[in-house]
Tab-separated table of C-alpha atoms in Angstrom:
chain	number	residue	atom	x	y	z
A	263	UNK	CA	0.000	0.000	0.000
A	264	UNK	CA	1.237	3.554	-0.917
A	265	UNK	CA	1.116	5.360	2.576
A	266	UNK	CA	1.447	8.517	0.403
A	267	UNK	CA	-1.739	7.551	-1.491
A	268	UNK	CA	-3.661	7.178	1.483
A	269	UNK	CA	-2.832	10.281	3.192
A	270	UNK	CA	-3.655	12.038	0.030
A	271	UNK	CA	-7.378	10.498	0.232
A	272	UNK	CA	-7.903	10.787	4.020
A	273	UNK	CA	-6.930	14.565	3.253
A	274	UNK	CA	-9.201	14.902	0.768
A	275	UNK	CA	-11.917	13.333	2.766
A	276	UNK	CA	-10.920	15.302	5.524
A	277	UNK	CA	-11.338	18.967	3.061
A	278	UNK	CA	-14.630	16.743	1.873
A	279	UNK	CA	-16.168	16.773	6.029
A	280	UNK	CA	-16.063	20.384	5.958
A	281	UNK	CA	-17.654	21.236	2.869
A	282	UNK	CA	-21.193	21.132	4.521
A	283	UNK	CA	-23.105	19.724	8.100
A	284	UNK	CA	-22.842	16.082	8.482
A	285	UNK	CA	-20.656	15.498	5.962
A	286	UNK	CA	-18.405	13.183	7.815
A	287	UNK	CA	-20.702	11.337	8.883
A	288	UNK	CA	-22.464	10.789	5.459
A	289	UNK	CA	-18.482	10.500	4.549
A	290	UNK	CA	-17.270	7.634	6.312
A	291	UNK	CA	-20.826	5.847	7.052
A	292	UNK	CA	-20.588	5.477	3.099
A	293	UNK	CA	-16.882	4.005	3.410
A	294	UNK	CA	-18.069	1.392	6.372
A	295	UNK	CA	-21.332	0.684	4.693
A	296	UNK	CA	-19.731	0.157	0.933
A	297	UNK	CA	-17.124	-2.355	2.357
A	298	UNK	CA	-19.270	-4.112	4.301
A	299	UNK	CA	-21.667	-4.820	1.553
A	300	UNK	CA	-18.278	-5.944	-0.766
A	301	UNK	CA	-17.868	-8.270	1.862
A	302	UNK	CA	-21.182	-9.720	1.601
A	303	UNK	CA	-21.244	-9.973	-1.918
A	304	UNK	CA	-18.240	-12.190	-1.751
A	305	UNK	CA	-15.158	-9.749	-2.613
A	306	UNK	CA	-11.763	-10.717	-1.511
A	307	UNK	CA	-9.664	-8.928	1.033
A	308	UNK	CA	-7.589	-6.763	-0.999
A	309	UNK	CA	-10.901	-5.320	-3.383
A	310	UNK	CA	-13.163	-4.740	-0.039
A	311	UNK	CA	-10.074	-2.380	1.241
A	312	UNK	CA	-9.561	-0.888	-2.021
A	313	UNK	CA	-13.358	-0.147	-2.279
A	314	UNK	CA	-13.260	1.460	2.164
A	315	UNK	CA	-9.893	3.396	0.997
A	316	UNK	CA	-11.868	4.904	-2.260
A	317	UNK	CA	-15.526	5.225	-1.386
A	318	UNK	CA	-15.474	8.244	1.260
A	319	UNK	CA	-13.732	10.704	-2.015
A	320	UNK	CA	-17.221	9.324	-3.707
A	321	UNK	CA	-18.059	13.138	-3.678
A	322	UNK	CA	-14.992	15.103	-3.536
A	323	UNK	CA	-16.379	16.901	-6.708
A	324	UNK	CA	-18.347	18.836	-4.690
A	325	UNK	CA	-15.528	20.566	-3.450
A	326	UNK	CA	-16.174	22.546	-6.870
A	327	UNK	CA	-19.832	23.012	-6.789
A	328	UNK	CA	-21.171	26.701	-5.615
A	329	UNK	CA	-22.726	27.108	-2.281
A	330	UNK	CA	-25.666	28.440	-3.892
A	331	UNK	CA	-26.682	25.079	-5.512
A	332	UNK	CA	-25.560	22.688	-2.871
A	333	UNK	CA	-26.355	24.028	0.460
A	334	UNK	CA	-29.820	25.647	-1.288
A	335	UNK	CA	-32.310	25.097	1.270
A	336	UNK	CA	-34.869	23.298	-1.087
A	337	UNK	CA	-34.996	21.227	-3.695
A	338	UNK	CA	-32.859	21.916	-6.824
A	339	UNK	CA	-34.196	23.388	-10.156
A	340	UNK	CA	-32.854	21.958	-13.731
A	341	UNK	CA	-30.166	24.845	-14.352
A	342	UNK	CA	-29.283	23.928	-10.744
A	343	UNK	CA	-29.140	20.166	-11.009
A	344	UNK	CA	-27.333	20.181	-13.702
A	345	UNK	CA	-24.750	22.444	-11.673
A	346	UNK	CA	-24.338	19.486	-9.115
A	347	UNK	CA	-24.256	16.800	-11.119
A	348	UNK	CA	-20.868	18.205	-13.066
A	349	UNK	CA	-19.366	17.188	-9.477
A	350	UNK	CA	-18.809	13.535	-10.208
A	351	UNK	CA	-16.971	14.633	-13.472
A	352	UNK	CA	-14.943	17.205	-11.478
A	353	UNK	CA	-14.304	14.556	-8.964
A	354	UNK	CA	-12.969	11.778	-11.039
A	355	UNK	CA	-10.537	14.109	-12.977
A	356	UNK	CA	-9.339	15.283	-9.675
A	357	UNK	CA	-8.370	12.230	-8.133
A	358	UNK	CA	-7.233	11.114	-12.146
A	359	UNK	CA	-4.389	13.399	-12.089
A	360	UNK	CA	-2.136	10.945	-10.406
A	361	UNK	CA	-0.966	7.365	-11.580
A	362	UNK	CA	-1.364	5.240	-8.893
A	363	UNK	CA	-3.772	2.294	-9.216
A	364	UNK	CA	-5.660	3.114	-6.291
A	365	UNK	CA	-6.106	6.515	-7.577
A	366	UNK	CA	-7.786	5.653	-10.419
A	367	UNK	CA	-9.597	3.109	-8.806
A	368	UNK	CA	-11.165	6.198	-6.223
A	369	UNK	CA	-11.323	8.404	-9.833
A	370	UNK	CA	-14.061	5.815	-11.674
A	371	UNK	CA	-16.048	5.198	-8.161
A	372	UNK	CA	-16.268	9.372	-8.082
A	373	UNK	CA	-16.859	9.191	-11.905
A	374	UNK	CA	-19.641	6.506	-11.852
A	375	UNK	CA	-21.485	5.989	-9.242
A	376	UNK	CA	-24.443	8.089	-9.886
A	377	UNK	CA	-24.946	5.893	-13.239
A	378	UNK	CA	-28.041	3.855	-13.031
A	379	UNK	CA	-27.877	0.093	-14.299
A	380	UNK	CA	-30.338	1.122	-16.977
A	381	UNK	CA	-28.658	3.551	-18.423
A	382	UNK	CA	-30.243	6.925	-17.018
A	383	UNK	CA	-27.656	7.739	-14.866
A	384	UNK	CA	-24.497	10.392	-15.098
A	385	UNK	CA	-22.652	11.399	-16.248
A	386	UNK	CA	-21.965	8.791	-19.107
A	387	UNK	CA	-25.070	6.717	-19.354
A	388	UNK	CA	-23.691	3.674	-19.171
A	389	UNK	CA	-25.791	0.501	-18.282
A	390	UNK	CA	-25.423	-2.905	-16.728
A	391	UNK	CA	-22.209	-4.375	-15.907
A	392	UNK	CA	-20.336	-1.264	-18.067
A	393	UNK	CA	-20.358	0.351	-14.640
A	394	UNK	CA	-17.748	-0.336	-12.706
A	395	UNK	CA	-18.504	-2.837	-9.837
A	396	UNK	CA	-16.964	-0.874	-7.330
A	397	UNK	CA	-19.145	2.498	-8.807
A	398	UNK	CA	-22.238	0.118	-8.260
A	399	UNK	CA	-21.787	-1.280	-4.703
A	400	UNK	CA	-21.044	2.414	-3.959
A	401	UNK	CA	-24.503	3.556	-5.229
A	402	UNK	CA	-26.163	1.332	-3.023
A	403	UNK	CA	-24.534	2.600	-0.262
A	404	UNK	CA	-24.476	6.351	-0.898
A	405	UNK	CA	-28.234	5.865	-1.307
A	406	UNK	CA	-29.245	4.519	1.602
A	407	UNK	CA	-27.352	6.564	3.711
A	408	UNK	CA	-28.587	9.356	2.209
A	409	UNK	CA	-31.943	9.115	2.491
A	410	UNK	CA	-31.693	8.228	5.954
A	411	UNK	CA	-29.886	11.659	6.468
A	412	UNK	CA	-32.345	14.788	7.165
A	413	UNK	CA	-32.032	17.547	4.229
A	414	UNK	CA	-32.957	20.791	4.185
A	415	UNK	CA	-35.867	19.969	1.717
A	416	UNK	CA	-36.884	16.670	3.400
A	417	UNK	CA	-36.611	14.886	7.209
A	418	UNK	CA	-34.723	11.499	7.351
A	419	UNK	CA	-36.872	8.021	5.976
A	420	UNK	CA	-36.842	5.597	7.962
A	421	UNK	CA	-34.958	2.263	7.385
A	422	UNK	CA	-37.480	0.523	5.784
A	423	UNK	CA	-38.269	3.413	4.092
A	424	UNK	CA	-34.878	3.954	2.908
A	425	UNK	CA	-35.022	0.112	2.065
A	426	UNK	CA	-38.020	0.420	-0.075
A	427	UNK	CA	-36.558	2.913	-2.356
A	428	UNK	CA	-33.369	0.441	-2.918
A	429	UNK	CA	-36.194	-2.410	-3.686
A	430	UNK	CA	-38.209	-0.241	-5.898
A	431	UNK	CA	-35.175	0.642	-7.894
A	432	UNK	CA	-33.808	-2.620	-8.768
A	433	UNK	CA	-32.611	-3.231	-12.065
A	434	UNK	CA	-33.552	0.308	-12.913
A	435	UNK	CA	-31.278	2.539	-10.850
A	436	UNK	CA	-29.292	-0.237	-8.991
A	437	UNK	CA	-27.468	-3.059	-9.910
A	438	UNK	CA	-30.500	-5.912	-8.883
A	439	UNK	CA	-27.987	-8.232	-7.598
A	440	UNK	CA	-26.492	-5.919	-5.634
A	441	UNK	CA	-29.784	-4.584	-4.525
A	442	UNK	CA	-30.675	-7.558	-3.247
A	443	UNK	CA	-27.717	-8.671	-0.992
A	444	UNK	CA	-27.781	-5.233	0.877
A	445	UNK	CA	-31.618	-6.362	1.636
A	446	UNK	CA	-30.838	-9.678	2.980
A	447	UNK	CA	-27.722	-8.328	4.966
A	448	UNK	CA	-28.982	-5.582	6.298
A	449	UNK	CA	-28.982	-6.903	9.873
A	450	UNK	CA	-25.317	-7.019	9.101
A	451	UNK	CA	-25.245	-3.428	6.955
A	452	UNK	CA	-27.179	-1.721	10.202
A	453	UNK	CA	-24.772	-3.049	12.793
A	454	UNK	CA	-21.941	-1.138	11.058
A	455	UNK	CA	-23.268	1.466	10.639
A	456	UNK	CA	-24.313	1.836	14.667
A	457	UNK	CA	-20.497	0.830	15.225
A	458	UNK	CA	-19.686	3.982	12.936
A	459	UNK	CA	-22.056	6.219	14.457
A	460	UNK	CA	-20.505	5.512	17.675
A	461	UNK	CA	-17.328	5.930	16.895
A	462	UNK	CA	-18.508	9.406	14.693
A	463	UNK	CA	-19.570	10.735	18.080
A	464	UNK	CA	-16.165	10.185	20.008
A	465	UNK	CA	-13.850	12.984	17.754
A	466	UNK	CA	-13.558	15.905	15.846
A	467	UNK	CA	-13.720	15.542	11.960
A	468	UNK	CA	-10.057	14.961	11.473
A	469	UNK	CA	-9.359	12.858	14.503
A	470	UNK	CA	-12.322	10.526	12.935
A	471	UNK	CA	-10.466	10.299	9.372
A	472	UNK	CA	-7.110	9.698	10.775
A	473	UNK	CA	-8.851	6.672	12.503
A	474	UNK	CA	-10.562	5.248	9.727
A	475	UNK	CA	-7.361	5.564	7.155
A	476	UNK	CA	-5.451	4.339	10.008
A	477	UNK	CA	-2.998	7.417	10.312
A	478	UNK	CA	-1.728	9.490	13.392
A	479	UNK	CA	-3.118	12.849	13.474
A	480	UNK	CA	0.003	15.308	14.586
A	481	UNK	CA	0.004	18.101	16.776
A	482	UNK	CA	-0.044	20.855	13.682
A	483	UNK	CA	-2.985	18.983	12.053
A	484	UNK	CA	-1.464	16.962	9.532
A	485	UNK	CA	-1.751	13.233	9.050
A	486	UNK	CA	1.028	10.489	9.102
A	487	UNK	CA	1.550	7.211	8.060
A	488	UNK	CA	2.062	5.368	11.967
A	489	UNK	CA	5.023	3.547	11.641
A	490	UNK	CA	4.962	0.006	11.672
């Protein structure tokens, strides 16, 4: 593992928490939740950490995006949505600028993820298995913690609720397969996540990042590779 890489993405996560309320924990539920449900779909060691490394950047595209459009207080317009939706294009080709495999792997989750598996996605329309695997377990994820997250058009769904949506959009906007292992694990899927929400609610932002990309947060701030 490139300990250089990984700082690079736990800072970028870390610039990510601040960018508006809750992001962390939307940030590195989305990380737990995505690797757990690799796990259950049967992914070796090495891709389920590759995928918990990659998936918390998922949205570092908004970064870019005007605080007009995405901390609006409502629901967005076209003009608007169109805004926000550049961020997964601005995402990958931020975390695309560098060569390392694990870059590029974080660069087509950011890219992809918001494609649906029947094409009606963004920002390439692609369909099916074209989508990257990783970009599809990440969807499912993303997803479901987001709708259980209050916005500022909308309170939080329930679980169920939440879980609904996922069924109802099998084979349309999620991968069906996928969609239906994160049903039959959620048991599993909800007990991470109440390990991460504890463990959200015991540090700051950066103290929480340093612990999940398993680096020492120094004195100034900055975050270091701990030494084997």
């Amino acid at each position: 593992m490139n300990f250089q890489v990984v700082q690079m993405l736990a800072s970028l996560t870390a610039a990510g928490c601040m960018r508006y309320p809750y992001a962390s924990g939307h940030l590195i539920r989305t990380g737990e939740t995505s690797t757990c449900l690799a796990a259950l779909l049967g992914l070796n060691t090495a891709d389920r950490e590759r995928i918990r490394l990659a998936a918390p950047v998922h949205d570092i595209g908004k970064l870019a995006i005007p605080d007009d459009v995405l901390l609006k207080p409502g629901r967005l317009d076209p003009p608007e949505r169109t805004i926000i939706e550049r961020h997964s294009s601005i995402g990958a080709e931020l975390l695309a600028g560098g060569a390392d495999e694990l870059l590029q792997f974080a660069s087509q989750i950011a890219r992809y993820h918001h494609e649906h598996f029947d094409g009606n996605g963004y920002p390439a329309g692609l369909c099916g298995e074209r989508i990257p695997l990783a970009a599809r377990i990440v969807a499912v994820a993303d997803a479901f913690d987001a709708m259980t997250e209050p916005r500022s058009y909308r309170p939080a769904m329930t679980d169920d609720e939440a879980l609904s949506v996922i069924a109802s959009g099998s084979g349309t906007h999620f991968d069906p397969h996928i969609a239906q292992t994160f049903q039959e694990g959620i048991s599993e899927i909800l007990r991470v996540r109440e390990a991460t929400n504890r463990a959200l609610a015991s540090g700051d932002d950066m103290e929480l990042v340093a612990r999940f990309y398993g680096l020492r947060l120094h004195a100034n701030g900055g975050l270091r590779a701990i030494a084997p």
